Coordinates of C-alpha atoms in Angstrom, one line a residue:
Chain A
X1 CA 0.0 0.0 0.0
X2 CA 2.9 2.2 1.0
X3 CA 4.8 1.3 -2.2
X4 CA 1.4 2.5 -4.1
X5 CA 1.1 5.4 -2.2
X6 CA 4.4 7.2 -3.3
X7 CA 3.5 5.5 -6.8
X8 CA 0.9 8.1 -6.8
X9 CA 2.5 10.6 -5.4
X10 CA 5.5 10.4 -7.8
X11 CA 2.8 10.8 -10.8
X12 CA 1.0 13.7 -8.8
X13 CA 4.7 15.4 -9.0
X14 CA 5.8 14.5 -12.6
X15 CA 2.1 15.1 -13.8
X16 CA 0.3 17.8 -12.0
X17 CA -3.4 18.0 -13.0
X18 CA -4.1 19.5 -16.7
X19 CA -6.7 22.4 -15.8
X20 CA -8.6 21.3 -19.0
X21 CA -9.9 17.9 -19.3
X22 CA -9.0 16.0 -22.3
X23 CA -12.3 14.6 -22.9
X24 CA -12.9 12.7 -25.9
X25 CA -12.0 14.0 -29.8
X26 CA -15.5 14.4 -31.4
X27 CA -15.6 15.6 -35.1
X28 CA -17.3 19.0 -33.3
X29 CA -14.8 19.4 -31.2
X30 CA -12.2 19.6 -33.8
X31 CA -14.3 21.6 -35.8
X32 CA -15.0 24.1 -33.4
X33 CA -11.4 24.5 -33.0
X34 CA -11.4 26.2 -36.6
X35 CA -13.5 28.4 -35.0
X36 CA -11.4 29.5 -32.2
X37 CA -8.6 31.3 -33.7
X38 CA -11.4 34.3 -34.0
X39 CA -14.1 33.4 -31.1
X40 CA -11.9 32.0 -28.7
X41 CA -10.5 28.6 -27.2
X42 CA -13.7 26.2 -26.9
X43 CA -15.5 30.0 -27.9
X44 CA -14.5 31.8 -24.6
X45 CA -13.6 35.0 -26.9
X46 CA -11.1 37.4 -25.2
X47 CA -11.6 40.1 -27.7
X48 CA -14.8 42.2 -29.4
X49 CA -16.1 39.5 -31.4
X50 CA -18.5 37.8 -29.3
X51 CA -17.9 34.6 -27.1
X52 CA -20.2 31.4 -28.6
X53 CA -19.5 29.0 -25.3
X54 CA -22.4 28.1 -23.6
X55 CA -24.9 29.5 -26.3
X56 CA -27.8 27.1 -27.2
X57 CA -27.6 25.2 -30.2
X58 CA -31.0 26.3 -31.6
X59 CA -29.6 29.8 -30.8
X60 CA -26.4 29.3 -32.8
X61 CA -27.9 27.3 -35.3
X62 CA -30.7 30.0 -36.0
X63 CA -27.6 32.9 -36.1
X64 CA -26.2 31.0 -38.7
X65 CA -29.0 30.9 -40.7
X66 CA -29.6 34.5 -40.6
X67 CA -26.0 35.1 -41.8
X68 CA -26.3 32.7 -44.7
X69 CA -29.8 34.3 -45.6
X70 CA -28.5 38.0 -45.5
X71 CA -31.1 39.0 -42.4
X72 CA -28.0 39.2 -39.9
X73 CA -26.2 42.4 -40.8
X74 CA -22.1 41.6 -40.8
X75 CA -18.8 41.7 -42.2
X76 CA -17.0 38.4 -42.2
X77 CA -19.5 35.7 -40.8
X78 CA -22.2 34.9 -43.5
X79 CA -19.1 34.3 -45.8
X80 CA -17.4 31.9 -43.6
X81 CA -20.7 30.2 -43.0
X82 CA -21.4 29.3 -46.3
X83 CA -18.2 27.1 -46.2
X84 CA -19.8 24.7 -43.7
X85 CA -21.6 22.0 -44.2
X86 CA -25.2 22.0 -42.4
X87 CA -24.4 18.7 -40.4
X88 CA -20.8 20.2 -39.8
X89 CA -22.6 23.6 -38.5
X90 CA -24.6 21.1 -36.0
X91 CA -22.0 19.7 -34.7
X92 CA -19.6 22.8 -33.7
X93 CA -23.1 24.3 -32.2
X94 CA -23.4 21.5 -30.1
X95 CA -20.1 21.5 -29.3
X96 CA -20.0 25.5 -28.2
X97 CA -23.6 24.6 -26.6
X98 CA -21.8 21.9 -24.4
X99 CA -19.1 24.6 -23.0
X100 CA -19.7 26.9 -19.7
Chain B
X1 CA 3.1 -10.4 -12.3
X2 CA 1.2 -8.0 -10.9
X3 CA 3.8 -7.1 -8.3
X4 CA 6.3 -7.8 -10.7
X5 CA 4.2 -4.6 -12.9
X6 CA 3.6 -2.8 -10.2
X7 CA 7.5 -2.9 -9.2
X8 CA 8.4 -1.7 -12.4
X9 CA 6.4 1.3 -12.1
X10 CA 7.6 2.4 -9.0
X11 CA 11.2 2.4 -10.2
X12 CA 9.9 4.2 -13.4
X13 CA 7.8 6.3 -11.9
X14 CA 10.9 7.2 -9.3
X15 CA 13.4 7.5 -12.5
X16 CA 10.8 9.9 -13.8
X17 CA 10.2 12.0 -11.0
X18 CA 14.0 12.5 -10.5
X19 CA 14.1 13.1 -14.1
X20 CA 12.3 15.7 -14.1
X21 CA 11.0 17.0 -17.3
X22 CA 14.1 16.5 -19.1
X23 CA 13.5 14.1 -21.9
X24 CA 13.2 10.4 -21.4
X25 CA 11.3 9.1 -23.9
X26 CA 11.9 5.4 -23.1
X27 CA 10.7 5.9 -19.5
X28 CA 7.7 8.2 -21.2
X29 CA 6.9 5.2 -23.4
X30 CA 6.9 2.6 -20.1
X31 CA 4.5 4.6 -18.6
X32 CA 2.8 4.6 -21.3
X33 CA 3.2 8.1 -22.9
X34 CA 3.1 9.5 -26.3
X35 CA 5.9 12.1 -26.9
X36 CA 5.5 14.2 -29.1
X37 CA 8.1 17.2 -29.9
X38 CA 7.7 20.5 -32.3
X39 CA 10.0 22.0 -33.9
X40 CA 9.0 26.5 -34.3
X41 CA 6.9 28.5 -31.7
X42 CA 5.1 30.1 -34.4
X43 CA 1.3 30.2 -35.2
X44 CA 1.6 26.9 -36.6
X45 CA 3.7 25.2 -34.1
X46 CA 2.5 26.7 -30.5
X47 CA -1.1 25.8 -31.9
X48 CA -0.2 22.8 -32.4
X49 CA 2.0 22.2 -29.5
X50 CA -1.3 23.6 -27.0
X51 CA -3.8 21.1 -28.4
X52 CA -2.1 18.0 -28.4
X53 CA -1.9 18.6 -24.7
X54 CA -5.3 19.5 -24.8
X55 CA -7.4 17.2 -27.2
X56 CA -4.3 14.2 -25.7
X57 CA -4.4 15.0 -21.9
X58 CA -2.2 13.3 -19.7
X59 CA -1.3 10.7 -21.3
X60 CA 0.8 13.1 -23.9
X61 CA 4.4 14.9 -23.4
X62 CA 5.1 17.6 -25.4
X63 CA 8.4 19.8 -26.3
X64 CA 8.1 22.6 -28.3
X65 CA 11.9 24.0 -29.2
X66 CA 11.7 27.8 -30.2
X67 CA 14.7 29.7 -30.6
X68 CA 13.7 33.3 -29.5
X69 CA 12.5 33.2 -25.8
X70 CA 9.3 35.4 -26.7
X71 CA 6.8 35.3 -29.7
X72 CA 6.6 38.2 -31.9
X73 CA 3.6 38.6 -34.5
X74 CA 4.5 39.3 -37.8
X75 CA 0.5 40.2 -38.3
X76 CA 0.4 43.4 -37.0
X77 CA 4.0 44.0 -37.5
X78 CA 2.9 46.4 -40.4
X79 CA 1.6 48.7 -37.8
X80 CA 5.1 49.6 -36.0
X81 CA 6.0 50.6 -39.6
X82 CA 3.1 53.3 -39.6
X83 CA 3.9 54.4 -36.5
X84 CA 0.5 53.0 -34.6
X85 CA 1.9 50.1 -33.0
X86 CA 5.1 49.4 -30.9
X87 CA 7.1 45.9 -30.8
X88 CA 5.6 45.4 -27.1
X89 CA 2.3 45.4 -28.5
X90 CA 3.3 42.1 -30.9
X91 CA 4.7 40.4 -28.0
X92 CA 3.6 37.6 -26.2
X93 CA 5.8 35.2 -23.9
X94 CA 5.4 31.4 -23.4
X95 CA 4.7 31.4 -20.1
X96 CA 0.9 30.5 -21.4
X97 CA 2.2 27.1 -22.2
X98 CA 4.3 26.3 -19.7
X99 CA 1.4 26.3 -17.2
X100 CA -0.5 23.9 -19.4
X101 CA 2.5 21.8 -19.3
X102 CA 4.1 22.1 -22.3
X103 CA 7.6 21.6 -22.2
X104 CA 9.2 24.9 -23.8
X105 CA 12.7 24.4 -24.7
X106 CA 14.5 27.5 -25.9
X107 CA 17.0 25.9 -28.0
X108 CA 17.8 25.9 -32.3
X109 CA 16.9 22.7 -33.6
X110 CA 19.7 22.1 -36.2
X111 CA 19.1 18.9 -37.2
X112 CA 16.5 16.0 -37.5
X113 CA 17.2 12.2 -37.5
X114 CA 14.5 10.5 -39.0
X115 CA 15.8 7.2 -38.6
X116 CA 16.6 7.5 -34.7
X117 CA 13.9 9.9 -34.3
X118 CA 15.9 12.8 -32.6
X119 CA 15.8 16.1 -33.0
X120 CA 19.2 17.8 -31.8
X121 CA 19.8 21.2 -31.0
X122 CA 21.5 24.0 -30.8
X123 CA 23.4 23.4 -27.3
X124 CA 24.9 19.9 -28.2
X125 CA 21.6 18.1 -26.2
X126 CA 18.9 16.1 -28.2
X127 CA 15.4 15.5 -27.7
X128 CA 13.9 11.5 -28.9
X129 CA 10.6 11.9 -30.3
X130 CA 7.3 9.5 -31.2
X131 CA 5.8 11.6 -33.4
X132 CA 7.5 15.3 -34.9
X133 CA 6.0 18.4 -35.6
X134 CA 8.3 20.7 -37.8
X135 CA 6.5 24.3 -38.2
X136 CA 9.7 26.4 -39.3
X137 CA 8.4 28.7 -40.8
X138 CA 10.4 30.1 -44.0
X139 CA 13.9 31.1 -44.7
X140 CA 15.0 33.5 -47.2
X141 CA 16.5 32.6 -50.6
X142 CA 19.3 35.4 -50.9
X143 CA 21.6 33.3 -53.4
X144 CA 18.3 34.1 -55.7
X145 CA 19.0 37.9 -55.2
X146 CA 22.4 39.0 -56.8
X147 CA 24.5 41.2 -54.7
X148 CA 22.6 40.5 -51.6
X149 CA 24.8 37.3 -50.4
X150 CA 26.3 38.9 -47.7
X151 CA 25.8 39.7 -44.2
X152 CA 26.9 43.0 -44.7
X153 CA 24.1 43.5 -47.5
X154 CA 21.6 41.7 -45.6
X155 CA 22.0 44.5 -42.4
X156 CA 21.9 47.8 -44.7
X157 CA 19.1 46.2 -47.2
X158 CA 16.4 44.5 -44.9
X159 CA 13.5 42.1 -45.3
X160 CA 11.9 42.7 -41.9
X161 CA 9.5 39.8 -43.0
X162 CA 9.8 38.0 -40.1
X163 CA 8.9 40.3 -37.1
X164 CA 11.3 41.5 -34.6
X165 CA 15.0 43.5 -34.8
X166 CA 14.1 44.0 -38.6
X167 CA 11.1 45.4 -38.2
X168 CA 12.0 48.2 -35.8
X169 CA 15.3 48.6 -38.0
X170 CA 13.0 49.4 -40.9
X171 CA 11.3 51.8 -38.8
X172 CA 14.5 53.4 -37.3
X173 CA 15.3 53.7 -41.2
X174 CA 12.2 55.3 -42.3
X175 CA 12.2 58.1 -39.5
X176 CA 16.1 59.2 -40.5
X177 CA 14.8 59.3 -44.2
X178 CA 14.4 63.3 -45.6
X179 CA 10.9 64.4 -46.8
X180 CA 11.1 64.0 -50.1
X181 CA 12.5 60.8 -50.3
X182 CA 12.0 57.4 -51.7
X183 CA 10.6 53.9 -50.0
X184 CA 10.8 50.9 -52.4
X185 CA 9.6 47.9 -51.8
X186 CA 10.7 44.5 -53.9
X187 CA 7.8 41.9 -53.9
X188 CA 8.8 37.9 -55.1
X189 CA 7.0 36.3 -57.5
X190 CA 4.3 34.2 -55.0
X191 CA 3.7 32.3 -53.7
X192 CA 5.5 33.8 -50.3
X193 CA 4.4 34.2 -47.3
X194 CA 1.8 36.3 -46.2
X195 CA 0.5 37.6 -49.7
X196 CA -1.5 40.8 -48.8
X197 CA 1.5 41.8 -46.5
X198 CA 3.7 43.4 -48.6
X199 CA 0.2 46.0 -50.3
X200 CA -0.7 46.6 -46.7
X201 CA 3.5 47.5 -46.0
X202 CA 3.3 50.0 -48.7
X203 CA -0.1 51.6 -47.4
X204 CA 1.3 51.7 -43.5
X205 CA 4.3 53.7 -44.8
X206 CA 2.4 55.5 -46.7
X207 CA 0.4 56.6 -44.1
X208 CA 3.5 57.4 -42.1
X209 CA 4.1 59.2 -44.8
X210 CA 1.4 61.2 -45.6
X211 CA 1.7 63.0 -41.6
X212 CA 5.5 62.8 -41.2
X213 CA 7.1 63.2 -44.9
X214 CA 4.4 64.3 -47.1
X215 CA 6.5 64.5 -50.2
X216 CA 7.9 61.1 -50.0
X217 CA 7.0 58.2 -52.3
X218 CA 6.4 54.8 -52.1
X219 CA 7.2 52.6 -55.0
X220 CA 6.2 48.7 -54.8
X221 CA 8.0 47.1 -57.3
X222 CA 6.2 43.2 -57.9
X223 CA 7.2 40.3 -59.4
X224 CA 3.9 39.1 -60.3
X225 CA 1.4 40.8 -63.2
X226 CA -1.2 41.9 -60.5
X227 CA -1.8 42.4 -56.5
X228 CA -1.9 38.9 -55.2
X229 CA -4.3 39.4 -52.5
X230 CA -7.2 42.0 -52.1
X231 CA -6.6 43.3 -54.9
X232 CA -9.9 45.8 -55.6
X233 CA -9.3 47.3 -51.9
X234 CA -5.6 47.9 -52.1
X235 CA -5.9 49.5 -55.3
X236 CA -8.5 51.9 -54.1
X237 CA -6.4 52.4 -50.9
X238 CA -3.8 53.7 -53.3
X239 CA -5.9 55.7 -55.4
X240 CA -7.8 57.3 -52.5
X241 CA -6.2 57.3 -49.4
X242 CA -2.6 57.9 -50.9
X243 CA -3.2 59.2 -54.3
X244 CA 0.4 60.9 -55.2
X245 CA 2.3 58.7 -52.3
X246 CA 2.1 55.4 -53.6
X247 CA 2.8 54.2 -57.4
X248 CA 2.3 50.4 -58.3
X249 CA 4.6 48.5 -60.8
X250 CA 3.3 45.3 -61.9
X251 CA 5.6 42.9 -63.9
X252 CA 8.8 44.3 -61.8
X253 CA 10.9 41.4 -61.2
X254 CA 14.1 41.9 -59.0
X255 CA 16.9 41.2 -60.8
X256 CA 20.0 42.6 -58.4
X257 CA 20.4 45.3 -55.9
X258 CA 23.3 47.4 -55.6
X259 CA 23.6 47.6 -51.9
X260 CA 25.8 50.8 -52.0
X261 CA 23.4 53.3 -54.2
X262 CA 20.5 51.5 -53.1
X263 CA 18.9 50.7 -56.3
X264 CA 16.9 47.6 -57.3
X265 CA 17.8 46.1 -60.7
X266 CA 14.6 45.0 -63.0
X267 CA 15.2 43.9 -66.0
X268 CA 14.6 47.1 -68.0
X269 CA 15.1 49.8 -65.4
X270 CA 17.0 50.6 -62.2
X271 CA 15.0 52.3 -59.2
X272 CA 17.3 53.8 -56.7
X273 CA 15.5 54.9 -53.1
X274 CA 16.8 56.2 -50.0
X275 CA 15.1 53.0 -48.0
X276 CA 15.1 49.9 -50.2
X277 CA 13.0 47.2 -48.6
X278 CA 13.6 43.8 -50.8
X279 CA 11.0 40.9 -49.3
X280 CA 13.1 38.0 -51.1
X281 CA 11.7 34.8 -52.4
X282 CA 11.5 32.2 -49.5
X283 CA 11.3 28.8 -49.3
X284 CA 10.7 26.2 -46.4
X285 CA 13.7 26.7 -43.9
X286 CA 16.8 25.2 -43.4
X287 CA 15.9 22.7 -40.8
X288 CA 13.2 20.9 -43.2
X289 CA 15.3 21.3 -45.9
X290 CA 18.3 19.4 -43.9
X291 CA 15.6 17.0 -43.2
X292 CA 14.9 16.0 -46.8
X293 CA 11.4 17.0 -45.8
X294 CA 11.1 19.5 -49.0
X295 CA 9.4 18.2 -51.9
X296 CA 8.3 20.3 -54.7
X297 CA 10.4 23.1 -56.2
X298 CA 13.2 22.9 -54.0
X299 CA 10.6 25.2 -52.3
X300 CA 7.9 23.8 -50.0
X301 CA 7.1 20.5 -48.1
X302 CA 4.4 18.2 -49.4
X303 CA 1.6 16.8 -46.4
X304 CA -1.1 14.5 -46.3
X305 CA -4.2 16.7 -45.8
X306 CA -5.8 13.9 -43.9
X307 CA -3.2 14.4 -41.1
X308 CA -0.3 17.0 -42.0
X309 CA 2.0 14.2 -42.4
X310 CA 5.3 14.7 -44.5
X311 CA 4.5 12.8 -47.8
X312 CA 8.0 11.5 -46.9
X313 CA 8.6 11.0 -43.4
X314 CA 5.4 9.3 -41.8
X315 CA 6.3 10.0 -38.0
X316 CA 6.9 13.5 -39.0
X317 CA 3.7 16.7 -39.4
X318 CA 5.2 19.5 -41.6
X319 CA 2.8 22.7 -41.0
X320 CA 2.1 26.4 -41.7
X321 CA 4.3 28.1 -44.5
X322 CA 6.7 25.6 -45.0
X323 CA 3.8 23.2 -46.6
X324 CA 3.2 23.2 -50.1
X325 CA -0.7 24.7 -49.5
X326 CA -3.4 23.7 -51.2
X327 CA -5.3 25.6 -54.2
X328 CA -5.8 28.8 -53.0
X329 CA -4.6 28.3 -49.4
X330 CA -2.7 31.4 -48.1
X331 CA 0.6 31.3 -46.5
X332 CA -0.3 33.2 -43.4
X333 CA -0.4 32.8 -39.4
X334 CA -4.2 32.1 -39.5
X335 CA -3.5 29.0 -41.4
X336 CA -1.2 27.7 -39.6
X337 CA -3.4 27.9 -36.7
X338 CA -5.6 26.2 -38.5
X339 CA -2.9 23.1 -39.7
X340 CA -1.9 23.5 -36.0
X341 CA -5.4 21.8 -35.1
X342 CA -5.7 19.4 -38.0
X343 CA -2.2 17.6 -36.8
X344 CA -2.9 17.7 -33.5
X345 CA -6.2 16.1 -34.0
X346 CA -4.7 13.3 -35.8
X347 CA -1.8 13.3 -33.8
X348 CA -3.9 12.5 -31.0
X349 CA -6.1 10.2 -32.7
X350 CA -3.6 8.6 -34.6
X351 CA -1.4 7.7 -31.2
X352 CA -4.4 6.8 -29.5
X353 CA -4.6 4.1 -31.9
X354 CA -8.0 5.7 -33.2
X355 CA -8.1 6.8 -37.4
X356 CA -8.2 10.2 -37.8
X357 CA -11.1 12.8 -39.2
X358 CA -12.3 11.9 -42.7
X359 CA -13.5 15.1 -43.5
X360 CA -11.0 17.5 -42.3
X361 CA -11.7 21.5 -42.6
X362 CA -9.4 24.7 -42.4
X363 CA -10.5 28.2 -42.9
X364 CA -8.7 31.6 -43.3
X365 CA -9.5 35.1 -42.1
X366 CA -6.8 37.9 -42.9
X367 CA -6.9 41.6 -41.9
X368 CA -5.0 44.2 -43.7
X369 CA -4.4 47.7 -42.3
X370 CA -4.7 50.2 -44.9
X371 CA -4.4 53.3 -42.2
X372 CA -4.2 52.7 -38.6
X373 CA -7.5 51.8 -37.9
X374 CA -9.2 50.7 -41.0
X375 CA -9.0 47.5 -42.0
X376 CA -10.2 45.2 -44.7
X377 CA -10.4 41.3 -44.7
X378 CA -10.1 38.1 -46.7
X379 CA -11.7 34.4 -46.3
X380 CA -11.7 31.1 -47.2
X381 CA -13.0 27.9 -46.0
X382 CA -11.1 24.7 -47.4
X383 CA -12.9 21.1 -47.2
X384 CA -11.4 18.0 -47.8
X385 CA -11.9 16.0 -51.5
X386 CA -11.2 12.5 -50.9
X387 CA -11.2 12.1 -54.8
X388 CA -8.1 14.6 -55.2
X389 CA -6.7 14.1 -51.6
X390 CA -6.2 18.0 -50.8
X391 CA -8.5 20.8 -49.1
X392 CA -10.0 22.8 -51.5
X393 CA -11.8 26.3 -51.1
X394 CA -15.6 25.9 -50.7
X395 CA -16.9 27.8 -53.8
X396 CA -19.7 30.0 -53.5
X397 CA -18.1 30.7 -49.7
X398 CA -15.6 33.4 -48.7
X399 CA -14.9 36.3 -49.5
X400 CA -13.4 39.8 -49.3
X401 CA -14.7 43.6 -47.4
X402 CA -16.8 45.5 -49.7
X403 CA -14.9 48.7 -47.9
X404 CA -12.4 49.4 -45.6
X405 CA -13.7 50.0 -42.2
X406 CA -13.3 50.8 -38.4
X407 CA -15.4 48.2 -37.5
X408 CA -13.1 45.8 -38.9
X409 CA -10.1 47.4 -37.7
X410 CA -11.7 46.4 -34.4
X411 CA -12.4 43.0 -35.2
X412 CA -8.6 42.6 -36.7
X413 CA -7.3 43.7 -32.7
X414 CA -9.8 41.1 -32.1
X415 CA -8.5 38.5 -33.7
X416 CA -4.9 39.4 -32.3
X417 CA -6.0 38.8 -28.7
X418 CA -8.3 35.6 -29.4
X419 CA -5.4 33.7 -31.8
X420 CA -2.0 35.0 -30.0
X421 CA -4.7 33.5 -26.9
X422 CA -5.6 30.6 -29.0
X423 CA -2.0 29.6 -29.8
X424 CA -0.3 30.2 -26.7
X425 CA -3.0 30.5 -23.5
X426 CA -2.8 32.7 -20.7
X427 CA 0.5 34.3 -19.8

């Protein structure tokens, strides 16, 4: 038990706790990564454009839309979406939806 | 056995704890982990480096090996030319990674080992790797400039396309120039890295310009027939914003400089300027090149889009500007955030004995700065074709600004916090 003890304790040492959780590689999880070089890692945005963690998915989903219709005023965003595939758009919304 | 297992952790879990974090792949590999080292703390390769730990967890080690012990952006580097930005603003230090446990090891990496799988560097030490990320960047091909070979040349004529000492030399260059005077600047025949940079150069010194030295001139000598990149909006920057100031040469190929008079040699005409700025053609840098890892041209390093493998080297992800990029793919810092994910998702999957994403995706968003505050942008989203084996751009998406704009110039500072973020976490 002892021996197992400063077993763990040599791995707490070498590896201290990662403070983000390497849950498991889903296709949205990559795919939101593409995403995060403007909104933000896992869409916790640091800058102006807005942050899209924790959002709903119907929410995102609906944004999206809007862009890709023309009813969403922007610059950049209704251009990008139109490179995404509607089952890819899902995915990264669910993704972002999933993220506090 | 089980004691017998369980006693053989405990010495290697000892061995590794006294250790430290200094590179023992084989004890890694007993304990089960993957190791995986880059090679460049750019866009491409602290991206990279970040979400292997990430997407891997725990069960991953990862070195990066960057040279310069902080990270300087060359987007936004424009901006210290035009007078807006200073070199603080475009620096960022790696402490950000270090607390998520990558291993930042400020060392040159002169040579790779495929075989042995070793990296060694700079200070006589070497790193053993499972799997290798090179993301060197570019170097500069000066043997293709005559009468630029040497070092003496390369101080008084600069490039300043890679961000740092020649960027503020440029600037220190530009302020001791008379009113009056002349600013050239040489563009290579693309593709090079970073193609709107050099239009959005010549528009930040012209700027400077136009409130410091208003009868100076700015002269962009190119290589290539047209502007590469945004072309409607830099051409109405000129026309507008800097009518007078800046004149465009199309079809102006660099043929030699004579460093003394400062004059770069075209083929049918000499131009002689009081700051001559010559942005050479590049290539893949020396340590892929050493590597064998170049492919195509003597230039650029081919990759499997699936994964960012080298098409040569299977343990080994060559990223960012150094790759031979797809049709229509940019070589700019955005991307290789971009290829930064797409390895380290496969790199992850890959190791974890999992195949990776079939349908891989990489996008691209580029700000220029025609003033100091308004910007306009490029996109491009790139989805894999299994029938040709590359990412292509998704027609019908993308795009360019219809204007130049504030708002944008916003989003562009933006984007600078969320990627140097993105890339390199919290310092």
């Amino acid at each position: 038990m002892m021996r197992t003890a400063n077993f763990l304790l040599a791995c707490t040492l070498a590896f201290p706790v990662v403070s983000v959780s390497a849950a498991d590689l889903t296709p949205g999880r990559y795919l939101a990564g593409t995403c995060a070089s403007c909104h933000g890692t896992d869409g916790k945005s640091v800058g102006s454009v807005p942050s899209l963690a924790g959002q709903s998915t119907d929410s995102l989903l609906s944004k999206i839309a809007e862009f890709k219709d023309g009813s969403r005023p922007g610059t950049i965003m209704a251009q990008i979406a139109k490179g995404y595939t509607d089952e890819q758009m899902r995915q990264i919304a669910e993704f972002f939806a999933s993220q506090k | 056995m089980i004691n017998e297992n369980r006693r053989g952790f405990v010495r290697a879990a000892g061995a590794l704890a006294g250790a430290a974090i200094s590179g023992f792949p084989a004890i890694a590999r007993a304990m089960g982990q993957h190791n995986v080292v880059v090679i460049g703390g750019g866009y491409g390769g602290a991206t990279a480096a970040r979400y292997v730990m990430r997407w891997g967890g725990p069960k991953f080690r990862v070195t990066l090996i960057e040279r310069n012990s902080q990270f300087v952006s060359c987007p936004l580097s424009n901006l210290i030319l035009g007078g807006s930005k200073s070199l603080a603003d475009i620096t960022r230090t790696y402490n950000g990674l270090r607390k998520e446990l990558v291993m930042v090891n400020h060392n040159e990496a002169v040579a790779i080992d495929p075989a042995a799988q070793v990296v060694k560097l700079g200070n006589g030490s070497s790193v053993n790797y499972d799997r290798l990320i090179v993301s060197p960047g570019v170097d500069m091909q000066w043997d293709q400039v005559p009468g630029m070979g040497g070092a003496e040349a390369q101080e008084k004529i600069l490039h300043a396309w890679k961000a740092g000492p020649q960027t503020l030399a440029l600037r220190k260059q530009l302020e001791a120039m008379p009113d009056g005077g002349v600013f050239a600047i040489t563009i290579p025949l693309a593709p090079y890295r970073c193609p709107p940079g050099p239009y959005e150069r010549a528009c930040q010194v012209a700027h400077y310009f136009k409130q410091a030295k208003p009868t100076s001139k700015v002269i962009i000598l190119d290589a290539n027939d047209k502007i590469v990149s945004k072309a409607g909006l830099f051409e109405k920057a000129f026309k507008e914003d800097y009518a007078g100031i800046i004149e465009y040469r199309p079809n102006s190929k660099l043929m030699e400089v004579d460093v003394a008079s400062k004059t770069a040699k075209l083929e049918f005409e000499d131009v002689t300027a009081d700051v001559l700025n010559v942005i050479p053609p590049q290539r893949a840098a020396d340590i892929a090149k050493n590597a064998g890892l170049i492919t195509t041209n003597n230039k650029w390093c081919e990759v499997d889009w699936l994964t960012m493998q080298s098409k040569v080297e299977n343990a080994i992800h060559v990223l960012g500007d150094a790759t031979l990029a797809g049709p229509m793919m940019p070589k700019s810092g955005h991307m290789a955030n971009q290829h930064g994910k797409l390895a380290a998702a496969a790199i992850v999957n890959l190791m974890r004995g999992k195949k990776p994403t079939e349908s891989p995706v990489v996008m691209n968003t580029c700000y220029s700065f025609v003033d100091a505050k308004r910007v306009v942008h490029v996109a491009s989203v790139h989805q894999y074709s299994k029938e040709k084996r590359l990412v292509e751009p998704v027609q019908g998406a993308g795009g360019l600004s219809k204007e130049a704009t504030e708002l944008e110039g916003e989003y562009a500072f933006s984007w600078a916090r969320n990627i140097w973020a993105d890339m390199l976490g919290e310092g």
